[in-house]
mmCIF file of C-alpha atoms in Angstrom:
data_model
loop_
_atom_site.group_PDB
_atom_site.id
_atom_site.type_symbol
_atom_site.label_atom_id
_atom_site.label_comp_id
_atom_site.label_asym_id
_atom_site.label_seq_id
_atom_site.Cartn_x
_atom_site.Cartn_y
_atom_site.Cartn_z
ATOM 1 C CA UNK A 1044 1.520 -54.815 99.818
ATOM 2 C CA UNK A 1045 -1.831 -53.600 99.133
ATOM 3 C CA UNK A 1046 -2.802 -53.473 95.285
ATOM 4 C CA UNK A 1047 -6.263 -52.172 96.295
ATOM 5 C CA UNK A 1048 -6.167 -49.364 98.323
ATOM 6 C CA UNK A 1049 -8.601 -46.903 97.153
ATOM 7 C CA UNK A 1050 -7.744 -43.172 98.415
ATOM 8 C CA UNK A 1051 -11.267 -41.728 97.983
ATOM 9 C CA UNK A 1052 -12.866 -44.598 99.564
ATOM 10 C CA UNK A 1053 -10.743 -44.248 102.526
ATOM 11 C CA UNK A 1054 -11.102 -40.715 102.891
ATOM 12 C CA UNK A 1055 -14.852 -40.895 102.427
ATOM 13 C CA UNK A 1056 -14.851 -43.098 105.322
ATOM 14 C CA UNK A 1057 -12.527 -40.820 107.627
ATOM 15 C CA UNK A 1058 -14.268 -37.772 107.209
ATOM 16 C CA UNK A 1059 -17.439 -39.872 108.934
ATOM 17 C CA UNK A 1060 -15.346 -39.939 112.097
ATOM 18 C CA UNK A 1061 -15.568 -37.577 114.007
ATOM 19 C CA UNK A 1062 -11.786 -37.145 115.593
ATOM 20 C CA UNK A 1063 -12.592 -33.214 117.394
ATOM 21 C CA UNK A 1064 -11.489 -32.132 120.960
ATOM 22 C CA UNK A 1065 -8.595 -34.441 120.636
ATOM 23 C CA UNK A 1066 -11.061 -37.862 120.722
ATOM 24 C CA UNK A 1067 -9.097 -39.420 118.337
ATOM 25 C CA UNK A 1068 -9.629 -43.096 119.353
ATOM 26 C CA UNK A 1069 -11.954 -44.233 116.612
ATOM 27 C CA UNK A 1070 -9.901 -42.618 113.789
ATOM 28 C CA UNK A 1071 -6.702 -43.820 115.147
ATOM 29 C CA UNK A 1072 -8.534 -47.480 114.954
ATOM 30 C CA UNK A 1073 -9.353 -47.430 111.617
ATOM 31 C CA UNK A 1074 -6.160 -46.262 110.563
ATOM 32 C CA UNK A 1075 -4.976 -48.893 112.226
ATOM 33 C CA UNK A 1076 -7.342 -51.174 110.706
ATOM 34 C CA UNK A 1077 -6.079 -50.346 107.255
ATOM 35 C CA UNK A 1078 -2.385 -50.491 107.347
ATOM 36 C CA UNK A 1079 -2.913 -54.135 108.663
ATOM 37 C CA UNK A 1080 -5.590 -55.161 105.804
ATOM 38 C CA UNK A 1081 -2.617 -53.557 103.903
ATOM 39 C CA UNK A 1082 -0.219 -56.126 105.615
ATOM 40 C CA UNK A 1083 1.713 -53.617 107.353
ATOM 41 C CA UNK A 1084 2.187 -54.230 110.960
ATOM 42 C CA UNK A 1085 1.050 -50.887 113.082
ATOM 43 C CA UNK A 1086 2.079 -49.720 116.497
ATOM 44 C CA UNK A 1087 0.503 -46.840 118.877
ATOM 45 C CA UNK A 1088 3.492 -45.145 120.883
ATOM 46 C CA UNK A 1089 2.696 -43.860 124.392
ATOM 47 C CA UNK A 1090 2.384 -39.946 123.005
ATOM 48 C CA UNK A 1091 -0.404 -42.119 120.973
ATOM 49 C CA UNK A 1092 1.012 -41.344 117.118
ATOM 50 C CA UNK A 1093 0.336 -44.173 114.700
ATOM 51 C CA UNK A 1094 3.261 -45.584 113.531
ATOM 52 C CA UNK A 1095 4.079 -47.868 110.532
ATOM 53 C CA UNK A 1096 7.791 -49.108 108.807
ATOM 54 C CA UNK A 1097 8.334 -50.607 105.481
ATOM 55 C CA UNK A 1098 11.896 -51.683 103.624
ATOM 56 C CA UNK A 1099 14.981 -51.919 105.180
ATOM 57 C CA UNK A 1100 15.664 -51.916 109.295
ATOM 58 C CA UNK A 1101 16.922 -48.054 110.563
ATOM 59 C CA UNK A 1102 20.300 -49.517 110.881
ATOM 60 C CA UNK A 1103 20.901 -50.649 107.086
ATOM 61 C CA UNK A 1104 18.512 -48.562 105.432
ATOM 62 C CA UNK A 1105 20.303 -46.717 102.477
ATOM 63 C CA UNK A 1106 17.318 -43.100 103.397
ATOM 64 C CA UNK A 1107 14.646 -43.254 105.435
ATOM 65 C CA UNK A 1108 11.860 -41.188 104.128
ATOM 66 C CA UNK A 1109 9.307 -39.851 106.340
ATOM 67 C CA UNK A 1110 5.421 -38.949 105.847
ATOM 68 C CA UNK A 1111 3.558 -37.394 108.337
ATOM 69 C CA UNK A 1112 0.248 -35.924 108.768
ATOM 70 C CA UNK A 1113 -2.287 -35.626 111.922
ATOM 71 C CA UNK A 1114 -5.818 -37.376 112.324
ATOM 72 C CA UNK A 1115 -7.409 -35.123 114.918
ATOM 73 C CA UNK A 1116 -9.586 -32.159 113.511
ATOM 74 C CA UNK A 1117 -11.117 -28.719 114.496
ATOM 75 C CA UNK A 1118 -14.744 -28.823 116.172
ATOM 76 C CA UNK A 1119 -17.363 -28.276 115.618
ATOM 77 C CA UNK A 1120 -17.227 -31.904 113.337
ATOM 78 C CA UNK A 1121 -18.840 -31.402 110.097
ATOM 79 C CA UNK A 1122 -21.029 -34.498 108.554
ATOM 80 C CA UNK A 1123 -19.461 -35.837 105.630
ATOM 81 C CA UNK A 1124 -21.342 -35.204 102.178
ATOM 82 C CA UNK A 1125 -20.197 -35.496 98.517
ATOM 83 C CA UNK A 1126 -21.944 -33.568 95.867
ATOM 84 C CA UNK A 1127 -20.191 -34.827 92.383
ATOM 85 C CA UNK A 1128 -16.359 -34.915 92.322
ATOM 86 C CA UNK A 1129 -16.197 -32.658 95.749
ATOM 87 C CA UNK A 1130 -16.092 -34.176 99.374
ATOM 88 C CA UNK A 1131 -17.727 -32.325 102.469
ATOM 89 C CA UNK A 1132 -16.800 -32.381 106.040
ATOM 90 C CA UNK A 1133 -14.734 -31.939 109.089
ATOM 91 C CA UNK A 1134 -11.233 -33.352 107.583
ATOM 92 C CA UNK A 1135 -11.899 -33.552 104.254
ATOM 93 C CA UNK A 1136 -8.828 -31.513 103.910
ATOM 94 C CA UNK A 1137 -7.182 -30.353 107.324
ATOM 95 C CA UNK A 1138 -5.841 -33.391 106.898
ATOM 96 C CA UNK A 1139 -7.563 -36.812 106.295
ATOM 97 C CA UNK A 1140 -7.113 -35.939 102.730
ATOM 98 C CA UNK A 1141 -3.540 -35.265 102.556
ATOM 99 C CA UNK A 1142 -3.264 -38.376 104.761
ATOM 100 C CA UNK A 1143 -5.283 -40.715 101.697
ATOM 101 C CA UNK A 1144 -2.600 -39.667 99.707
ATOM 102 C CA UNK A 1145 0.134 -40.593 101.280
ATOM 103 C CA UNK A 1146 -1.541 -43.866 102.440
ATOM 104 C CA UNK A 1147 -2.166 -44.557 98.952
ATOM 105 C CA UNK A 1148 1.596 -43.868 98.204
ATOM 106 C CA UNK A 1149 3.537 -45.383 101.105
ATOM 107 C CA UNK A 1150 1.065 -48.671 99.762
ATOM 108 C CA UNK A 1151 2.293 -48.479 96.378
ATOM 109 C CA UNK A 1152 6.061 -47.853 96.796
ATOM 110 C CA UNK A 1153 8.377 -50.195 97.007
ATOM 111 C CA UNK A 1154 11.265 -49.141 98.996
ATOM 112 C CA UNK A 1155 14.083 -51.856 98.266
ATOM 113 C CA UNK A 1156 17.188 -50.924 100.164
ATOM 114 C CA UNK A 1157 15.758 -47.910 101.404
ATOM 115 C CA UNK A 1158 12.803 -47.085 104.389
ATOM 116 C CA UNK A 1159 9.878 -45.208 104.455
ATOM 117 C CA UNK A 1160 7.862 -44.827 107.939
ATOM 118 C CA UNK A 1161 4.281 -43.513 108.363
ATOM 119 C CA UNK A 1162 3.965 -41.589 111.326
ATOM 120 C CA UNK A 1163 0.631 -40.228 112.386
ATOM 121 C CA UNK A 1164 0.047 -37.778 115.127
ATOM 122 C CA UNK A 1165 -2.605 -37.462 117.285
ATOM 123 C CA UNK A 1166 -2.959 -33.688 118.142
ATOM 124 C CA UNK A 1167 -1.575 -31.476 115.642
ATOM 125 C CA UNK A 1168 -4.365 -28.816 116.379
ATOM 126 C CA UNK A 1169 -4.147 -28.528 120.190
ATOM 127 C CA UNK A 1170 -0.217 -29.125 121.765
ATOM 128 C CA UNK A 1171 1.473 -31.316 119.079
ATOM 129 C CA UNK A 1172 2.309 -33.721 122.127
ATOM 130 C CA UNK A 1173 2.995 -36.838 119.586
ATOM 131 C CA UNK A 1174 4.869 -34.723 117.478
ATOM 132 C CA UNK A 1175 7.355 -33.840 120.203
ATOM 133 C CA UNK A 1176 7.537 -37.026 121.101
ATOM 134 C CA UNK A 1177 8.835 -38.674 117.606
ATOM 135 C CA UNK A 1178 12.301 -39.540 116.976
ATOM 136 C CA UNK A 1179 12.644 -40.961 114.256
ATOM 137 C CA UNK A 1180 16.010 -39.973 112.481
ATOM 138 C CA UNK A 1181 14.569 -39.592 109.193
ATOM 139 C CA UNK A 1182 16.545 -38.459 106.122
ATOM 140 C CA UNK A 1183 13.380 -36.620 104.260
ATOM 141 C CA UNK A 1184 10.541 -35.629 105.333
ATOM 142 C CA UNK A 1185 7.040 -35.323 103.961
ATOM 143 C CA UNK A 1186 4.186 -33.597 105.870
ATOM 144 C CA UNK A 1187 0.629 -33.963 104.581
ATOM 145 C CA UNK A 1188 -1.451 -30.689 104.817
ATOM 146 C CA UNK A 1189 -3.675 -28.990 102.426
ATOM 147 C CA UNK A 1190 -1.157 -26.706 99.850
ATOM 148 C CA UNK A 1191 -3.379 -27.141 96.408
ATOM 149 C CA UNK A 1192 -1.005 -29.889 95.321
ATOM 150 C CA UNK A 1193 1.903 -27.315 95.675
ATOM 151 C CA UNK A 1194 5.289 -27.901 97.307
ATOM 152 C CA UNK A 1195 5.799 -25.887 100.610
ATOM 153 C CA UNK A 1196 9.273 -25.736 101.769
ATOM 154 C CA UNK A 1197 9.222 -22.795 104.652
ATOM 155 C CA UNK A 1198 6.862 -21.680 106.962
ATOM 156 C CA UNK A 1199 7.018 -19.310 109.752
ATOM 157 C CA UNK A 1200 6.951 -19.942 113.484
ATOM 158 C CA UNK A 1201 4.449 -18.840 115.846
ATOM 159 C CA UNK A 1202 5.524 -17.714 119.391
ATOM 160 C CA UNK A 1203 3.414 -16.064 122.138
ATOM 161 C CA UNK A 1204 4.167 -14.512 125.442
ATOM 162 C CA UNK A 1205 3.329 -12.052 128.090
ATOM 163 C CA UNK A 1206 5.120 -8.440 128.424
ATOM 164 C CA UNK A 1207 4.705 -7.696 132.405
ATOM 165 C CA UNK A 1208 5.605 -3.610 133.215
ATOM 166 C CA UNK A 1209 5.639 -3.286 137.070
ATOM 167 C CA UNK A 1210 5.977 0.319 138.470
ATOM 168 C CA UNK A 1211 4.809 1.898 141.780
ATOM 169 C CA UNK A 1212 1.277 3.342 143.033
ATOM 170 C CA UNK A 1213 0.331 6.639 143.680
ATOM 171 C CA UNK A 1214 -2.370 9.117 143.657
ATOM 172 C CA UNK A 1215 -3.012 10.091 140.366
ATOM 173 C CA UNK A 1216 -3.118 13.872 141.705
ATOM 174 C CA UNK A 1217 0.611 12.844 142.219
ATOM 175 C CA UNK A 1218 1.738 11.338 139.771
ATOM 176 C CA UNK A 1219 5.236 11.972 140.078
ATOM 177 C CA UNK A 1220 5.297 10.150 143.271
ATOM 178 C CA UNK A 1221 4.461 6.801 141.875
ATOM 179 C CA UNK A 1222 6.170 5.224 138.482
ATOM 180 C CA UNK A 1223 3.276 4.083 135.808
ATOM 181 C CA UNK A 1224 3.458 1.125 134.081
ATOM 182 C CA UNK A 1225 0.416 2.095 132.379
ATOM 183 C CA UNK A 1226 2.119 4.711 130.567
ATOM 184 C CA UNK A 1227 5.030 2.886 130.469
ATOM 185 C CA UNK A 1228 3.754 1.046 127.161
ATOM 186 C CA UNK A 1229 4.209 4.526 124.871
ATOM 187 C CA UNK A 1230 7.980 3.469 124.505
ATOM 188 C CA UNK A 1231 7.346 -0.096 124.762
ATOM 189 C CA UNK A 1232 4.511 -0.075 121.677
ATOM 190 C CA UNK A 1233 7.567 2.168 119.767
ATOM 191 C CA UNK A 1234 9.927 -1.317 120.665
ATOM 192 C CA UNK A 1235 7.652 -3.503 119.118
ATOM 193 C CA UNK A 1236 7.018 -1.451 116.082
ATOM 194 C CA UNK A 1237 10.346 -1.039 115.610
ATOM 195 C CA UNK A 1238 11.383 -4.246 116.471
ATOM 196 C CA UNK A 1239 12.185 -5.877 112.872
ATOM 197 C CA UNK A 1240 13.465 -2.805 111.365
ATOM 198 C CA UNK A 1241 16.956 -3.442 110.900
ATOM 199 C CA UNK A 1242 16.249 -7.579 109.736
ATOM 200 C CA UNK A 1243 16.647 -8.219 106.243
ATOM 201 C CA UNK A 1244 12.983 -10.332 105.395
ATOM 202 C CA UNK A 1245 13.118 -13.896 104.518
ATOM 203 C CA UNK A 1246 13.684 -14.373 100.526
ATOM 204 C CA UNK A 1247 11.106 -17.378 101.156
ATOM 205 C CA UNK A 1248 8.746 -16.406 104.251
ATOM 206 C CA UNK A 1249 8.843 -12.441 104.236
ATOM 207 C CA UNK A 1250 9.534 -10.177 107.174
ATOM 208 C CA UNK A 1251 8.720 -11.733 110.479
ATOM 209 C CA UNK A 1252 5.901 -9.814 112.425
ATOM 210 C CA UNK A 1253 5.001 -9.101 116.232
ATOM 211 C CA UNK A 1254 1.817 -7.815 116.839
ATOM 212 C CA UNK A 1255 0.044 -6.397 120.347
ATOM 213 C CA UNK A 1256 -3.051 -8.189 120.970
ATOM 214 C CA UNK A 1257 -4.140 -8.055 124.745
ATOM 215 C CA UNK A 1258 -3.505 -5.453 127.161
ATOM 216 C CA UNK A 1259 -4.149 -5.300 130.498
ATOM 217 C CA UNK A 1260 -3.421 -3.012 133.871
ATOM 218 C CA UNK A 1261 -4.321 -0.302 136.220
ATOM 219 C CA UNK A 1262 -7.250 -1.524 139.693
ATOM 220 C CA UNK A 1263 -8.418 2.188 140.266
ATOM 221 C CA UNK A 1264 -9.199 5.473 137.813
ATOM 222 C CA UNK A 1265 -7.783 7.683 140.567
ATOM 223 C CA UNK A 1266 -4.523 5.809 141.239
ATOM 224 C CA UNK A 1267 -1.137 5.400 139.049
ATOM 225 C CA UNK A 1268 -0.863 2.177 138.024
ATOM 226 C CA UNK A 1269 1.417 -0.218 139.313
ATOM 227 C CA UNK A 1270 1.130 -3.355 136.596
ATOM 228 C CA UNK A 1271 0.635 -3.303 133.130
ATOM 229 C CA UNK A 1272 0.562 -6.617 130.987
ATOM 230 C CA UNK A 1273 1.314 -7.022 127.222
ATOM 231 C CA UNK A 1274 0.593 -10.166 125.373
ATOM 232 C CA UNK A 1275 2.083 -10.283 122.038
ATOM 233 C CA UNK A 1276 2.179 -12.299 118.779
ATOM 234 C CA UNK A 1277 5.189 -13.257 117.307
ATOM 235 C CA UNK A 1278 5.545 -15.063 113.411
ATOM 236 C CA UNK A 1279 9.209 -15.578 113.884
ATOM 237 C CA UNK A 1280 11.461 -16.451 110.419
ATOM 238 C CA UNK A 1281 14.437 -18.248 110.543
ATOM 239 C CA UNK A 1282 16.992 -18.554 111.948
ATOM 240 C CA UNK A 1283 14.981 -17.092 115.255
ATOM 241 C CA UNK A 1284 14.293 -19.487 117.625
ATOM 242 C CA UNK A 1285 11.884 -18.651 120.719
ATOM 243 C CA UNK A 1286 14.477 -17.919 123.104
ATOM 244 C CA UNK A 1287 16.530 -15.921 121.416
ATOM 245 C CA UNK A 1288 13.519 -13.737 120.699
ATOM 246 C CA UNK A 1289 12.546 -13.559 124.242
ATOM 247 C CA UNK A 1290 16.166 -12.326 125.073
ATOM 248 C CA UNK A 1291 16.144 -10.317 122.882
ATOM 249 C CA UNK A 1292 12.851 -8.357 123.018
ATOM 250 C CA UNK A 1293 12.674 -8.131 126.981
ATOM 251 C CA UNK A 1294 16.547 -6.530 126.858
ATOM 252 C CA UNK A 1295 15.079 -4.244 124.135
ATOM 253 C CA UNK A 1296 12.027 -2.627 126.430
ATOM 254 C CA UNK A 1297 14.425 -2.822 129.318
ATOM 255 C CA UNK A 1298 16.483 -0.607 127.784
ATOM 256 C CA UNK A 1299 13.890 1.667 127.012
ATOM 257 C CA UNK A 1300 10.799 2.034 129.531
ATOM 258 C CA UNK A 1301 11.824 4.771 132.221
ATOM 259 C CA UNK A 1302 13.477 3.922 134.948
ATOM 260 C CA UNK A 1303 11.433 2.476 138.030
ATOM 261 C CA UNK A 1304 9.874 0.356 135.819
ATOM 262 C CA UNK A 1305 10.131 -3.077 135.965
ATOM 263 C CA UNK A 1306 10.214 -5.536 132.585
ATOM 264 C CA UNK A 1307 9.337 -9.660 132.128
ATOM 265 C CA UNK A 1308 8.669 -11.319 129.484
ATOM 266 C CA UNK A 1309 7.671 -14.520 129.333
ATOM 267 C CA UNK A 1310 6.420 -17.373 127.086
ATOM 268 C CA UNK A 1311 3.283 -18.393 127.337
ATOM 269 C CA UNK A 1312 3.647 -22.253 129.056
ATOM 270 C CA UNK A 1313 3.085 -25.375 127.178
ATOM 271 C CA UNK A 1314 3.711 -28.852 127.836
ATOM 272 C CA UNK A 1315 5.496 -28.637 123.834
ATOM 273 C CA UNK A 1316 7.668 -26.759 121.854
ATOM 274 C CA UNK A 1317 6.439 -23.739 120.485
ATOM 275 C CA UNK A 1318 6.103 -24.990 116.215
ATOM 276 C CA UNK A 1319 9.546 -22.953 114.981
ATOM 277 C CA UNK A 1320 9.717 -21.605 111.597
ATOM 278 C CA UNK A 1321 11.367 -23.970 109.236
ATOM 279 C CA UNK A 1322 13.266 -23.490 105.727
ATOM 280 C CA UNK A 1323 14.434 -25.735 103.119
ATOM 281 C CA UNK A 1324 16.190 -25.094 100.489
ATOM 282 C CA UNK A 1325 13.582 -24.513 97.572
ATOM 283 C CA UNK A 1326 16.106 -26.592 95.312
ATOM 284 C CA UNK A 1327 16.677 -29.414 97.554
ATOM 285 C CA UNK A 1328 16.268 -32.852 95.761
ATOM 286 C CA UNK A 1329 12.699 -33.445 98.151
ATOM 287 C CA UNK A 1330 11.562 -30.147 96.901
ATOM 288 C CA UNK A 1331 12.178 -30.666 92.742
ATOM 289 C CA UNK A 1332 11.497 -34.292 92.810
ATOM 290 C CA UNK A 1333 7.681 -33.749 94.280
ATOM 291 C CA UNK A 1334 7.400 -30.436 92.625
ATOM 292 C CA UNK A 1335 8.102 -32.030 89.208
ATOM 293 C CA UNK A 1336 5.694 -35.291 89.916
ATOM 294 C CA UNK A 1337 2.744 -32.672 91.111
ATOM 295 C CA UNK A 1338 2.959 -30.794 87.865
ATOM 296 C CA UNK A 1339 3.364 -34.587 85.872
ATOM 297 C CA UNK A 1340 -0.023 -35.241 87.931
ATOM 298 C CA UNK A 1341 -1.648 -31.904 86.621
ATOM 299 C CA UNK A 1342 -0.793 -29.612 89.574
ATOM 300 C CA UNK A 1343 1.284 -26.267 89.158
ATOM 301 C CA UNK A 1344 4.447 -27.766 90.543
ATOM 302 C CA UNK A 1345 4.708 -24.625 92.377
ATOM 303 C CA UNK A 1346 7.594 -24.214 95.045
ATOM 304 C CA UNK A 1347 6.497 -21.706 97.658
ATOM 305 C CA UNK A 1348 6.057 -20.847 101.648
ATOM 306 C CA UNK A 1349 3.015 -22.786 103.258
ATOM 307 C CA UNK A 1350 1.487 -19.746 105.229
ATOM 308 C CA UNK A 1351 0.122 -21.659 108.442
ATOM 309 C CA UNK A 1352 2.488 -23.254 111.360
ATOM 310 C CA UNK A 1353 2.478 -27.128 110.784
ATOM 311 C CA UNK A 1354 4.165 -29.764 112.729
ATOM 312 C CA UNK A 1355 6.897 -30.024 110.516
ATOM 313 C CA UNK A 1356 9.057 -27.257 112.342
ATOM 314 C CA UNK A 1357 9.685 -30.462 114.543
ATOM 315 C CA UNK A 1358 11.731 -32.531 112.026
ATOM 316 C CA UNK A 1359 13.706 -29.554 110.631
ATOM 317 C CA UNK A 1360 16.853 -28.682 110.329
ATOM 318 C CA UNK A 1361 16.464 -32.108 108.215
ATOM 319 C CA UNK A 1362 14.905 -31.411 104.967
ATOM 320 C CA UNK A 1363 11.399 -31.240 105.372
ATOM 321 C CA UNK A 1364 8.708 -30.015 102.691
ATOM 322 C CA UNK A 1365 4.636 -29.535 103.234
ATOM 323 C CA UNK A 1366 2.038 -31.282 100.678
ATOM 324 C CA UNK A 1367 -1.173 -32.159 99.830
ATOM 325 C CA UNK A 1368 -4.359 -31.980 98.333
ATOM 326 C CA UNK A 1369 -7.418 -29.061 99.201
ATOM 327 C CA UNK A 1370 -6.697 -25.583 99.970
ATOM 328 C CA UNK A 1371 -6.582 -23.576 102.984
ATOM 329 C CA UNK A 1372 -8.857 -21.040 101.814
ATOM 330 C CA UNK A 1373 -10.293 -20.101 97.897
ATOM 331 C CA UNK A 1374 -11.699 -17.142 96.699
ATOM 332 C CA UNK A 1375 -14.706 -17.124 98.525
ATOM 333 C CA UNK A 1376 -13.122 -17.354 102.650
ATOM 334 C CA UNK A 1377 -12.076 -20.070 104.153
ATOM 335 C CA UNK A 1378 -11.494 -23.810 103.665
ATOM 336 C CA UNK A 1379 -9.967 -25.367 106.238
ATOM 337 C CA UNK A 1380 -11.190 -25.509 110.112
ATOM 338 C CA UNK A 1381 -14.344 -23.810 108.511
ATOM 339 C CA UNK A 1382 -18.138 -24.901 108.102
ATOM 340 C CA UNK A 1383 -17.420 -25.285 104.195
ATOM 341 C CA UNK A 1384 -14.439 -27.415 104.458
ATOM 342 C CA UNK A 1385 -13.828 -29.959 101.376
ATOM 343 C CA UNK A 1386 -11.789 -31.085 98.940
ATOM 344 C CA UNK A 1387 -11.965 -32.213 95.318
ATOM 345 C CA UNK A 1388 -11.483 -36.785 94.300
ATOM 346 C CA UNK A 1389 -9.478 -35.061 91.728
ATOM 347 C CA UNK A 1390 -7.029 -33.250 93.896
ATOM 348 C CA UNK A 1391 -6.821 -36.449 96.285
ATOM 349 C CA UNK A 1392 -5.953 -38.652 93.428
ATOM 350 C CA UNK A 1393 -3.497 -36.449 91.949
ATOM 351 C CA UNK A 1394 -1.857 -35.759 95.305
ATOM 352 C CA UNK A 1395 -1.699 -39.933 95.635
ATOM 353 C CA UNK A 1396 -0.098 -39.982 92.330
ATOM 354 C CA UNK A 1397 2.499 -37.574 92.354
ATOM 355 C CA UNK A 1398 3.438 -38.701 96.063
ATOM 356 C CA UNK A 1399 4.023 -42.149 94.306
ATOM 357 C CA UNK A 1400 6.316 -40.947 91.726
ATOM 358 C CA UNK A 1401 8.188 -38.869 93.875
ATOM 359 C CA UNK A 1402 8.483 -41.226 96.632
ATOM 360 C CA UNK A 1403 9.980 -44.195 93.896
ATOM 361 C CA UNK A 1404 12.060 -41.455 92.906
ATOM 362 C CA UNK A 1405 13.445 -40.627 96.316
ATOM 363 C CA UNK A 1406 14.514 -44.201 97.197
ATOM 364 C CA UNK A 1407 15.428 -45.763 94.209
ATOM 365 C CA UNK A 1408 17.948 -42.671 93.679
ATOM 366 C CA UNK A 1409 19.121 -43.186 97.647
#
C-alpha cells in the first residue's frame, strides 16, 4: 500500500478543482488517480460514487468498515489559497478535507481478516443520488464531514412538504356562503405549534422542530378564498421517519380545520430519500474507539450530535458516526459552504491520525 501518501498535499490539490453544480468529473478523476498510484484498484458505479475495497472478500470478511465522504461542493467555487498552517477554498472543509483523512487512513491500515471500503459520493449537496444507490452491507460506518475532530453520533432529519387547505368561493360580502381556506390556517398554525408538545426531546438531538416558511392563497381581495398552501419545515428526531410524520400531521389539521375544508399534505418530490435522522449509541465501540484516538491526536474527544443532515442517515440503523477535520462555523459566522471556507494542516493531520488508530483498532479487535 502506499507509504507516501501525503494528506495536505492531496487536499491542496483538491481544493484547486473546482467540483460545483454537481461537475464532479475532474475531482472524481483524480481521486481515481490516487487510489491507483496507491495500488488500489478503483471502480465508478452507474449512480457515479467512487468506490475502492481492501482486505478480505464481503463473503469472509471478519467486519467490513465503511468510510464515506462526498467530492462535489457548494458554488460559487472558491480559489484555493494557504496563508501559514490554514488552507482556503471551496472544499477545504465541506469535505475534501475530511476525505484526506480518511484517504490517508484507509492507505495506512492494514485490514488482515477484516475489510474496509472507500466509498465516495458524487452529490451529497444536491439529491444524494449515489448515496441511495450504495449497498454495501457494511458493519461500521465512518462519514467524513467537518465536526472539529469531534465524534458525531446523531443528527436530525430534514423533511419538507406542502400543506394544501381547499375550501369554497364566495363574495367576501358573504362570507358565510363560501368556506375559507385562507382563514382556515388560524387552527392549522395552532397544529403546528403544538405539534411536538406531548414528545419527550431526544437525550442526544433535542426536540424535533416544524416550522412555517411559505404561504400562499387567495386570486381576488373581494372574494373568499378557495386554496390556501402551507409549506413547512420539518427537523424530525428519531425514531420519526417521513411518512409517519406526514400521517400523522395531515390527520392532525384534518381533525381540526372547520368543516368544508379540505386537507393534503404532501412531500415535496425527489428522485431520493429524504436524509432521516440517525442515532447511535454514544457508547458504541465506533463511537469510544475514534473518540479516544481524536483526543490521543490532540482533539477534545468529544461525543456529541453533528447539527447538519449528512448522508449518513442512509447507512443507519447500522452504526454509523460523523468525523472530520474544519468546522462548520467559528466564532466569527460561517465556515462551511461560505466565502471564508478553510481548514487548518493541523486539524487534517490530526483527523488522518486518529482515523488510523481507530481504524487498526476496529479491525484488529473484529
Amino acid at each position: 500500500m502506499s507509504a507516501t501518501f501525503d494528506p495536505v498535499e492531496f487536499l491542496a490539490s483538491a481544493v484547486r478543482i473546482d467540483s460545483t453544480d454537481e461537475d464532479v468529473a475532474e475531482m472524481r478523476s483524480f481521486l481515481v488517480e490516487t487510489l491507483e498510484r496507491g495500488g488500489v484498484e478503483a471502480t465508478v458505479d452507474d449512480a457515479g460514487n467512487t468506490l475502492a475495497s481492501r482486505g478480505a472478500s464481503p463473503d469472509e470478511c471478519t467486519r467490513h468498515v465503511v468510510l464515506n465522504t462526498h467530492i462535489d461542493t457548494v458554488p460559487p467555487h472558491v480559489p484555493y489559497e494557504r496563508d501559514g498552517e490554514t488552507m482556503h477554498g471551496r472544499g477545504s472543509c465541506d469535505a475534501k478535507g475530511p476525505l484526506a483523512a480518511l484517504l490517508a487512513a484507509f492507505f495506512a491500515v492494514d485490514p488482515g481478516d477484516a475489510r474496509v471500503t472507500l466509498a465516495v459520493t458524487p452529490d451529497e449537496e444536491v439529491l444524494s443520488t449515489g448515496a441511495a444507490a450504495l449497498d454495501l452491507d457494511g458493519d461500521l460506518y465512518i462519514v467524513g464531514e467537518p465536526t472539529g475532530l469531534d465524534v458525531c453520533t446523531a443528527a436530525k432529519g430534514r423533511f419538507q412538504g406542502t400543506l394544501s387547505l381547499s375550501g369554497v368561493a364566495a363574495h367576501a360580502a358573504e362570507p358565510t356562503t363560501g368556506a375559507n381556506a385562507v382563514a382556515a390556517l388560524e387552527p392549522v398554525l395552532r397544529v403546528v405549534r403544538e405539534f411536538d408538545a406531548d414528545r419527550d426531546p431526544h437525550p442526544e438531538l433535542g426536540p424535533a422542530t416544524l416550522t412555517p416558511t411559505v404561504v400562499e392563497g387567495g386570486a381576488a381581495t373581494n372574494q373568499v378564498p378557495a386554496a390556501c398552501s402551507l409549506v413547512l419545515d420539518r427537523r424530525s428526531v428519531p425514531p420519526e421517519r417521513a411518512d409517519g410524520f406526514r400521517n400523522e400531521l395531515e390527520a392532525r389539521v384534518c381533525e381540526a380545520v372547520p368543516d368544508g375544508v379540505g386537507v393534503e399534505f404532501s412531500l415535496t418530490e425527489r428522485p431520493t430519500p429524504f436524509l432521516e435522522a440517525f442515532a447511535t449509541d454514544p457508547d458504541h465501540e465506533l463511537a469510544r474507539t475514534l473518540a479516544a484516538a481524536a483526543r490521543d491526536a490532540g482533539g477534545r474527544g468529544a461525543v456529541r450530535p453533528f447539527t447538519a443532515a449528512t448522508e449518513a442517515s442512509y447507512f443507519a440503523p447500522a452504526p454509523t458516526v460523523v468525523f472530520g477535520p474544519g468546522v462548520l462555523a467559528d466564532d466569527e459566522g460561517a465556515v462551511a459552504h461560505a466565502k471564508r471556507e478553510y481548514v487548518s494542516v493541523e486539524s487534517v493531520e490530526r483527523a488522518a491520525e486518529a482515523l488510523t488508530a481507530a481504524l487498526s483498532t476496529l479491525v484488529a479487535e473484529a
